[in-house]
Amino acid sequence: MTIFDLPVNEPLPGTSGSTGQSQDTRVELLSRLEKQRTLTTNILEDVADLVNLNRAYKQVRSNNGSGGIDKMDTLELRHWLGKHINELRQEILTETYSVSPVRKVEISKPNGGKRMLGIPTVKDRLVQQAIHQQLSIYYDPLFSAHSYGFRPGRSAQQAILQASAYINEGKEWVVDIDMAKFFDKINHDRLMQRLSKGIADKGLLRLINAYLKAGMMSDGLVEQRIAGTPQGGPLSPLLSNIVLDELDKEIESRGLSFCRYADDCNIFVKSRKAGERVMASLVKFIEGKLKLTVNREKSGVRHCSQVKFLGYTCLPGGGIRVADKSIVRLKDKVREITRRNRGVRFDQVIEELNRVIRGWTNYFCLANKWLADFRGLDSWIRRKLRCYRLKQCGRRYTIVKLLTGLGIPLKKSWNVVMYTQSWWAMSKKIAVGHAMNLRWFAEAGLLSLETRMKV
């Protein structure tokens, strides 16, 4: 049997929880990795293959993204490859390719704090994607069936449905493990040691190590890295799954029910006491064996109704609702788009809102509880838009002209502007609501959260 004989989503044998079966699982995995080594002696040639590089370029181009420290974008990369593709292939094969530092970017996290991104140059993104495509052939079939993040044919929605199924089995207590700055804390030595067990091509290993060690540039200064694989490059998601596959196999060996999406891991048990035992032992494993750090403040054993997993909250009896924090983040996006001092056209504001509404409802389509709440959100969004449109008018006379043009009597229109102190208060006036009513917004093309969530 080769590794290709194992279906992608089939769990490894021997995972029911006994010590003997746990040992069998590790032996089987090591055996498969050893067979994999015989198939990866010259994998660097596959990475540098023209067909593989072309497929990698198409993926990088579709992802777009901002440029790295050299400021080259994906369109410029196409022209560069037209002249230098053979040179690039030769550099990869002769191990003379030079990895550039990544550009440091910090973005605000929804729950506070900063998330650090490392944006590689587009050339490095191309090479990383080419590596990712080849390594995935060998590693993805070995990953756990309980791992859903950054894998072909798997999604966050699948993880949510599986989590809901566990809860319906009576496993309503969740061991919610949060790993502090996971992508920044990955131990390079442990990762390279694990990769060397399944990859025989030392040239490829050295290239991956060069990406791990690539400096991070900020304000013209390059800071060397001794740990972590910053988010931003195509290779980081795969490497993170390789690191956390050890955790998956450990949990499987104990016969526990769990779902993992990247570093977001939830384990489902039938009682708080059982959850606390699992939490204590897994924290010891994660920090002692994997050399990662568990965030004690955010981790805990909680009832499923108190847990946010991938933006959802799963309830007993098959209920799935949008988590409170996801609603908060949606409203923050709406506030940003409808800021009254933006100075963009009203139809552009609606277009931007529609993109958010469309993407948001596509992701949260599994929600089947509290859908009536979206009627109130729709009403709030319309009020934000009324406020924006009134502010666009600026002067009282222009507002009156807008309202009368929409069928409001002249006297009522003047009452709106003469007896209101703020734009927000004005947007709540009955006359304004009648002028910019549901039909008016429908004709303007505004999508409805409630309608889309009920489809």
Coordinates of C-alpha atoms in Angstrom, one line a residue:
M1 CA 0.0 0.0 0.0
T2 CA 1.2 3.5 -0.9
I3 CA 0.0 6.7 0.8
F4 CA -2.2 7.3 -2.3
D5 CA -4.4 4.2 -1.3
L6 CA -5.7 6.0 1.7
P7 CA -8.8 8.2 1.0
V8 CA -8.4 11.8 2.1
N9 CA -11.2 11.9 4.7
E10 CA -10.7 8.4 6.1
P11 CA -9.4 8.4 9.8
L12 CA -6.3 6.5 10.4
P13 CA -6.9 3.0 11.9
G14 CA -6.4 2.3 15.6
T15 CA -7.9 5.5 17.1
S16 CA -10.4 4.1 19.5
G17 CA -8.5 5.2 22.6
S18 CA -6.6 2.1 24.0
T19 CA -2.9 2.3 24.6
G20 CA -2.2 -0.6 22.2
Q21 CA -4.2 1.0 19.4
S22 CA -2.5 4.3 20.1
Q23 CA 0.9 2.6 19.6
D24 CA -0.4 0.9 16.5
T25 CA -1.4 4.3 15.1
R26 CA 2.0 5.8 15.6
V27 CA 3.7 2.7 14.1
E28 CA 1.4 2.9 11.1
L29 CA 2.0 6.6 10.6
L30 CA 5.8 6.2 10.8
S31 CA 5.6 3.4 8.3
R32 CA 3.7 5.5 5.9
L33 CA 6.1 8.4 6.3
E34 CA 9.0 6.1 5.6
K35 CA 7.3 5.0 2.4
Q36 CA 6.7 8.6 1.6
R37 CA 10.4 9.3 1.9
T38 CA 11.1 6.9 -0.9
L39 CA 8.7 8.9 -3.2
T40 CA 10.2 12.3 -2.3
T41 CA 13.9 11.8 -3.1
N42 CA 13.8 14.3 -6.0
I43 CA 10.6 16.2 -5.2
L44 CA 12.4 19.5 -5.8
E45 CA 12.3 18.7 -9.5
D46 CA 8.5 18.4 -9.2
V47 CA 8.4 21.7 -7.5
A48 CA 10.3 23.4 -10.3
D49 CA 8.3 21.7 -13.0
L50 CA 6.9 24.1 -15.5
V51 CA 3.3 22.8 -15.2
N52 CA 3.5 23.0 -11.4
L53 CA 4.9 26.6 -11.5
N54 CA 2.2 27.6 -14.0
R55 CA -0.5 26.2 -11.7
A56 CA 1.1 28.0 -8.8
Y57 CA 1.2 31.3 -10.7
K58 CA -2.6 31.0 -11.5
Q59 CA -3.3 30.5 -7.8
V60 CA -1.1 33.4 -6.7
R61 CA -2.8 35.6 -9.3
S62 CA -6.3 34.6 -8.2
N63 CA -5.4 35.4 -4.6
N64 CA -4.0 38.7 -5.6
G65 CA -2.9 40.4 -2.3
S66 CA -0.5 43.2 -1.7
G67 CA 3.2 43.2 -2.7
G68 CA 6.2 42.3 -0.6
I69 CA 9.3 44.4 0.2
D70 CA 10.0 44.7 -3.6
K71 CA 6.5 46.1 -4.3
M72 CA 6.1 43.8 -7.3
D73 CA 2.5 42.9 -7.9
T74 CA 1.0 39.8 -9.5
L75 CA 0.6 41.4 -12.9
E76 CA 4.2 42.4 -12.9
L77 CA 5.1 38.9 -11.9
R78 CA 3.6 37.6 -15.1
H79 CA 5.8 39.8 -17.2
W80 CA 8.9 38.9 -15.0
L81 CA 8.2 35.1 -15.4
G82 CA 7.9 35.6 -19.2
K83 CA 11.6 36.6 -19.2
H84 CA 13.0 34.7 -16.2
I85 CA 11.1 31.4 -15.8
N86 CA 13.9 29.2 -16.8
E87 CA 16.3 31.2 -14.6
L88 CA 14.0 30.7 -11.7
R89 CA 13.7 27.0 -12.3
Q90 CA 17.5 26.7 -12.4
E91 CA 17.9 28.6 -9.2
I92 CA 15.4 26.3 -7.4
L93 CA 17.1 23.2 -8.7
T94 CA 20.7 24.3 -7.9
E95 CA 19.6 25.7 -4.5
T96 CA 20.8 29.2 -5.5
Y97 CA 17.4 30.8 -5.2
S98 CA 17.5 33.6 -2.6
V99 CA 14.5 34.0 -0.2
S100 CA 13.6 37.6 0.5
P101 CA 12.5 39.0 3.9
V102 CA 8.8 39.3 4.4
R103 CA 7.0 42.6 4.9
K104 CA 5.7 43.0 8.4
V105 CA 2.0 44.0 8.7
E106 CA -0.1 44.2 11.8
I107 CA -3.8 44.1 11.7
S108 CA -6.3 44.6 14.5
K109 CA -8.0 41.4 15.8
P110 CA -11.8 41.4 16.4
N111 CA -11.3 40.7 20.2
G112 CA -8.5 43.3 20.6
G113 CA -4.8 43.2 20.2
K114 CA -2.8 42.8 16.9
R115 CA -2.3 39.9 14.5
M116 CA 1.1 39.9 12.8
L117 CA 1.3 39.1 9.1
G118 CA 4.4 38.5 7.1
I119 CA 3.8 39.3 3.4
P120 CA 6.3 37.6 1.1
T121 CA 7.3 39.0 -2.3
V122 CA 5.1 37.6 -5.2
K123 CA 8.1 35.6 -6.4
D124 CA 8.4 33.9 -3.0
R125 CA 4.6 33.4 -2.9
L126 CA 4.9 31.7 -6.3
V127 CA 7.7 29.3 -5.0
Q128 CA 5.8 28.7 -1.7
Q129 CA 2.7 27.8 -3.6
A130 CA 4.6 25.4 -5.9
I131 CA 6.0 23.7 -2.8
H132 CA 2.6 23.6 -1.2
Q133 CA 1.0 21.9 -4.2
Q134 CA 3.6 19.1 -4.2
L135 CA 3.7 18.6 -0.4
S136 CA -0.1 18.5 -0.2
I137 CA -0.1 15.4 -2.5
Y138 CA 1.8 13.5 0.2
Y139 CA 0.6 15.0 3.5
D140 CA -3.1 15.7 3.0
P141 CA -4.1 12.0 2.8
L142 CA -2.4 11.5 6.2
F143 CA -4.2 14.3 8.0
S144 CA -7.0 13.6 10.4
A145 CA -10.6 13.4 9.3
H146 CA -11.3 15.9 12.1
S147 CA -9.0 18.6 10.6
Y148 CA -11.0 21.0 8.4
G149 CA -8.8 24.1 7.8
F150 CA -6.8 24.9 4.7
R151 CA -7.5 21.5 3.0
P152 CA -9.0 20.8 -0.4
G153 CA -12.7 19.8 -0.3
R154 CA -13.0 20.8 3.4
S155 CA -14.6 23.9 4.9
A156 CA -15.6 25.7 8.1
Q157 CA -19.2 24.8 7.5
Q158 CA -18.3 21.1 7.5
A159 CA -16.6 21.6 10.9
I160 CA -19.7 23.3 12.2
L161 CA -22.1 20.6 11.1
Q162 CA -19.8 18.0 12.7
A163 CA -19.7 19.9 15.9
S164 CA -23.5 20.2 15.9
A165 CA -23.7 16.4 15.4
Y166 CA -21.4 15.8 18.5
I167 CA -23.6 18.0 20.6
N168 CA -26.7 16.1 19.4
E169 CA -25.1 13.0 20.7
G170 CA -25.2 14.5 24.2
K171 CA -21.6 15.9 24.2
E172 CA -22.7 19.4 25.2
W173 CA -19.5 20.4 27.1
V174 CA -16.7 21.8 25.0
V175 CA -13.0 21.9 25.8
D176 CA -12.2 25.1 24.0
I177 CA -8.4 25.4 23.5
D178 CA -6.9 28.6 22.3
M179 CA -3.2 28.6 21.4
A180 CA -1.5 32.0 22.1
K181 CA 0.1 33.4 18.9
F182 CA 0.2 30.0 17.4
F183 CA 1.7 31.0 14.0
D184 CA 4.4 33.1 15.7
K185 CA 5.3 30.3 18.2
I186 CA 5.9 27.3 15.9
N187 CA 9.2 25.7 16.9
H188 CA 11.4 25.5 13.8
D189 CA 13.5 22.6 14.9
R190 CA 10.6 20.4 15.7
L191 CA 8.9 21.3 12.5
M192 CA 12.0 20.5 10.4
Q193 CA 12.5 17.3 12.3
R194 CA 9.0 16.2 11.5
L195 CA 9.3 17.2 7.8
S196 CA 12.5 15.2 7.5
K197 CA 10.6 12.0 8.5
G198 CA 8.5 12.3 5.4
I199 CA 10.7 14.2 2.9
A200 CA 14.0 12.7 1.6
D201 CA 15.0 15.6 -0.7
K202 CA 17.4 17.7 1.5
G203 CA 17.3 20.5 -1.1
L204 CA 13.6 21.0 -0.5
L205 CA 14.1 20.8 3.3
R206 CA 16.8 23.5 3.1
L207 CA 14.5 25.7 1.0
I208 CA 11.6 25.4 3.5
N209 CA 14.0 26.1 6.3
A210 CA 15.1 29.3 4.5
Y211 CA 11.5 30.4 4.4
L212 CA 11.1 29.7 8.1
K213 CA 14.2 31.7 8.9
A214 CA 13.5 34.6 6.4
G215 CA 13.7 38.0 8.2
M216 CA 10.8 40.3 8.7
M217 CA 11.2 43.9 7.5
S218 CA 9.5 46.8 9.2
D219 CA 10.5 50.5 8.7
G220 CA 13.5 49.5 6.7
L221 CA 15.0 47.2 9.4
V222 CA 15.1 43.4 9.1
E223 CA 14.4 41.4 12.2
Q224 CA 15.6 37.8 12.2
R225 CA 13.1 35.1 13.2
I226 CA 13.9 32.1 15.4
A227 CA 10.3 30.7 15.6
G228 CA 7.0 30.9 13.9
T229 CA 5.7 30.8 10.3
P230 CA 3.8 34.1 9.9
Q231 CA 0.5 34.2 8.2
G232 CA 0.6 35.7 4.8
G233 CA 2.4 33.1 2.7
P234 CA 0.9 30.0 0.9
L235 CA 3.1 27.6 2.7
S236 CA 2.2 28.6 6.3
P237 CA -1.3 26.9 6.4
L238 CA 0.1 23.6 5.3
L239 CA 3.0 23.8 7.8
S240 CA 0.6 24.6 10.6
N241 CA -1.5 21.5 9.7
I242 CA 1.7 19.4 9.8
V243 CA 2.5 20.7 13.3
L244 CA -1.0 20.3 14.6
D245 CA -1.5 16.9 13.1
E246 CA 0.5 15.6 16.1
L247 CA -2.3 17.1 18.3
D248 CA -4.9 15.5 16.1
K249 CA -3.3 12.1 16.4
E250 CA -3.0 12.4 20.2
I251 CA -6.7 13.3 20.6
E252 CA -7.7 10.5 18.2
S253 CA -5.7 8.0 20.2
R254 CA -7.8 8.9 23.3
G255 CA -11.1 8.2 21.4
L256 CA -12.3 11.8 21.8
S257 CA -14.7 13.7 19.5
F258 CA -13.2 16.9 18.2
C259 CA -13.1 19.4 15.3
R260 CA -10.1 21.5 14.4
Y261 CA -9.8 24.3 12.0
A262 CA -6.3 25.7 11.9
D263 CA -5.4 26.5 15.5
D264 CA -9.1 26.6 16.6
C265 CA -9.7 23.3 18.3
N266 CA -12.9 22.2 20.1
I267 CA -13.3 18.8 21.9
F268 CA -16.8 17.6 22.8
V269 CA -17.5 15.6 26.0
K270 CA -20.5 14.8 28.1
S271 CA -19.7 16.5 31.4
R272 CA -17.7 19.4 32.8
K273 CA -15.7 17.1 34.9
A274 CA -14.6 15.0 31.9
G275 CA -13.8 18.2 30.1
E276 CA -11.6 19.5 32.9
R277 CA -9.6 16.2 32.8
V278 CA -9.1 16.5 29.1
M279 CA -8.1 20.1 29.3
A280 CA -5.5 19.5 31.9
S281 CA -3.8 16.6 30.0
L282 CA -3.9 18.3 26.6
V283 CA -2.4 21.5 27.9
K284 CA 0.4 19.4 29.3
F285 CA 0.8 17.7 25.9
I286 CA 0.7 21.0 23.8
E287 CA 3.1 22.8 26.0
G288 CA 5.4 19.9 26.8
K289 CA 5.5 18.0 23.6
L290 CA 4.6 20.6 20.9
K291 CA 6.4 23.5 22.6
L292 CA 3.4 25.8 22.0
T293 CA 1.6 28.0 24.5
V294 CA -2.0 27.7 25.6
N295 CA -3.8 30.9 26.4
R296 CA -5.3 30.2 29.8
E297 CA -7.5 33.3 29.7
K298 CA -9.3 32.3 26.5
S299 CA -9.3 28.5 26.9
G300 CA -11.7 26.7 29.1
V301 CA -14.4 24.1 29.6
R302 CA -17.8 25.6 28.7
H303 CA -21.3 24.6 27.8
C304 CA -21.8 24.6 24.0
S305 CA -24.2 27.5 24.3
Q306 CA -21.4 29.7 25.6
V307 CA -18.8 28.8 22.9
K308 CA -18.0 30.6 19.7
F309 CA -16.6 28.3 17.1
L310 CA -15.7 29.6 13.7
G311 CA -18.2 32.5 14.1
Y312 CA -21.1 30.2 15.1
T313 CA -22.6 28.9 18.4
C314 CA -24.0 25.3 18.3
L315 CA -26.9 24.6 20.6
P316 CA -28.4 21.3 21.9
G317 CA -31.1 19.8 19.7
G318 CA -29.5 20.8 16.4
G319 CA -29.8 24.6 16.8
I320 CA -27.0 26.6 15.1
R321 CA -26.9 30.4 15.5
V322 CA -24.6 33.2 14.6
A323 CA -22.3 34.0 17.5
D324 CA -22.8 37.3 19.2
K325 CA -19.3 38.5 18.3
S326 CA -19.9 37.8 14.7
I327 CA -22.9 40.1 14.8
V328 CA -20.8 42.8 16.4
R329 CA -18.1 42.5 13.7
L330 CA -20.8 42.8 11.0
K331 CA -22.2 46.0 12.5
D332 CA -18.6 47.4 12.7
K333 CA -18.2 46.7 9.0
V334 CA -21.5 48.4 8.3
R335 CA -20.5 51.4 10.4
E336 CA -17.2 51.7 8.5
I337 CA -18.9 51.6 5.1
T338 CA -21.7 54.1 6.1
R339 CA -19.4 56.7 7.8
R340 CA -21.0 60.0 6.9
N341 CA -17.7 61.7 6.1
R342 CA -16.6 59.2 3.5
G343 CA -17.8 61.4 0.6
V344 CA -18.5 58.5 -1.8
R345 CA -21.6 58.1 -4.0
F346 CA -24.7 56.5 -2.4
D347 CA -24.9 53.7 -5.0
Q348 CA -21.3 52.8 -4.3
V349 CA -22.1 52.6 -0.5
I350 CA -24.9 50.2 -1.3
E351 CA -22.6 48.2 -3.6
E352 CA -20.1 47.9 -0.8
L353 CA -22.7 46.9 1.7
N354 CA -24.1 44.3 -0.7
R355 CA -20.7 42.6 -1.0
V356 CA -20.5 42.4 2.7
I357 CA -24.1 41.1 3.1
R358 CA -23.6 38.6 0.3
G359 CA -20.3 37.2 1.7
W360 CA -21.6 37.2 5.3
T361 CA -24.8 35.4 4.5
N362 CA -23.0 32.9 2.3
Y363 CA -20.8 32.0 5.2
F364 CA -23.5 32.0 7.9
C365 CA -26.0 30.0 5.8
L366 CA -26.1 27.2 8.4
A367 CA -27.8 29.3 11.0
N368 CA -31.3 28.1 11.9
K369 CA -32.0 29.9 15.1
W370 CA -32.7 33.6 16.0
L371 CA -33.2 34.4 12.3
A372 CA -35.8 37.0 13.3
D373 CA -33.0 39.1 14.7
F374 CA -31.9 39.9 11.2
R375 CA -35.1 41.9 10.6
G376 CA -33.8 44.3 13.2
L377 CA -30.4 44.4 11.6
D378 CA -31.9 45.2 8.2
S379 CA -33.9 48.0 9.7
W380 CA -30.7 49.4 11.4
I381 CA -28.8 49.2 8.1
R382 CA -31.5 51.1 6.3
R383 CA -31.4 53.8 9.0
K384 CA -27.7 54.1 8.6
L385 CA -28.2 54.6 4.9
R386 CA -31.0 57.2 5.4
C387 CA -28.6 59.1 7.6
Y388 CA -25.9 58.9 5.0
R389 CA -28.2 60.1 2.2
L390 CA -29.4 63.0 4.3
K391 CA -25.9 64.0 5.2
Q392 CA -25.1 64.0 1.5
C393 CA -27.7 66.7 0.9
G394 CA -26.0 68.9 3.4
R395 CA -28.3 72.0 3.5
R396 CA -31.9 72.1 4.7
Y397 CA -33.3 73.2 1.4
T398 CA -31.6 70.3 -0.4
I399 CA -33.1 67.8 2.1
V400 CA -36.5 69.3 1.6
K401 CA -36.1 69.0 -2.1
L402 CA -35.1 65.3 -1.7
L403 CA -38.1 64.5 0.5
T404 CA -40.7 66.3 -1.6
G405 CA -39.3 64.5 -4.7
L406 CA -39.9 61.3 -2.9
G407 CA -43.6 62.2 -2.3
I408 CA -43.5 63.8 1.2
P409 CA -45.7 67.0 1.5
L410 CA -43.7 70.3 1.7
K411 CA -44.8 71.1 5.2
K412 CA -43.8 67.7 6.6
S413 CA -40.5 67.9 4.8
W414 CA -39.7 71.3 6.4
N415 CA -40.8 69.9 9.8
V416 CA -38.1 67.3 9.4
V417 CA -35.3 69.8 9.0
M418 CA -36.5 72.5 11.3
Y419 CA -37.2 70.5 14.4
T420 CA -34.3 67.9 14.4
Q421 CA -30.9 68.4 16.0
S422 CA -28.8 65.7 14.4
W423 CA -28.5 63.6 11.3
W424 CA -29.1 60.4 13.2
A425 CA -32.2 61.8 14.9
M426 CA -33.4 63.1 11.5
S427 CA -33.1 59.6 10.0
K428 CA -35.6 58.3 12.5
K429 CA -38.4 60.7 11.5
I430 CA -41.5 59.1 10.1
A431 CA -41.5 61.2 7.0
V432 CA -37.9 60.2 6.2
G433 CA -38.9 56.5 6.7
H434 CA -41.9 57.0 4.3
A435 CA -39.7 58.7 1.7
M436 CA -36.9 56.1 1.8
N437 CA -39.0 53.1 2.4
L438 CA -38.6 49.4 1.6
R439 CA -39.5 49.8 -2.0
W440 CA -37.1 52.7 -2.4
F441 CA -34.2 50.6 -1.0
A442 CA -35.2 47.6 -3.2
E443 CA -35.1 49.8 -6.3
A444 CA -31.7 51.0 -5.1
G445 CA -30.6 47.3 -5.1
L446 CA -30.0 46.9 -1.4
L447 CA -29.9 43.2 -0.3
S448 CA -31.7 42.0 2.8
L449 CA -30.0 40.0 5.5
E450 CA -33.3 38.4 6.6
T451 CA -34.3 37.3 3.1
R452 CA -31.0 35.8 2.3
M453 CA -30.7 34.0 5.7
K454 CA -34.1 32.4 5.1
V455 CA -33.4 31.1 1.6

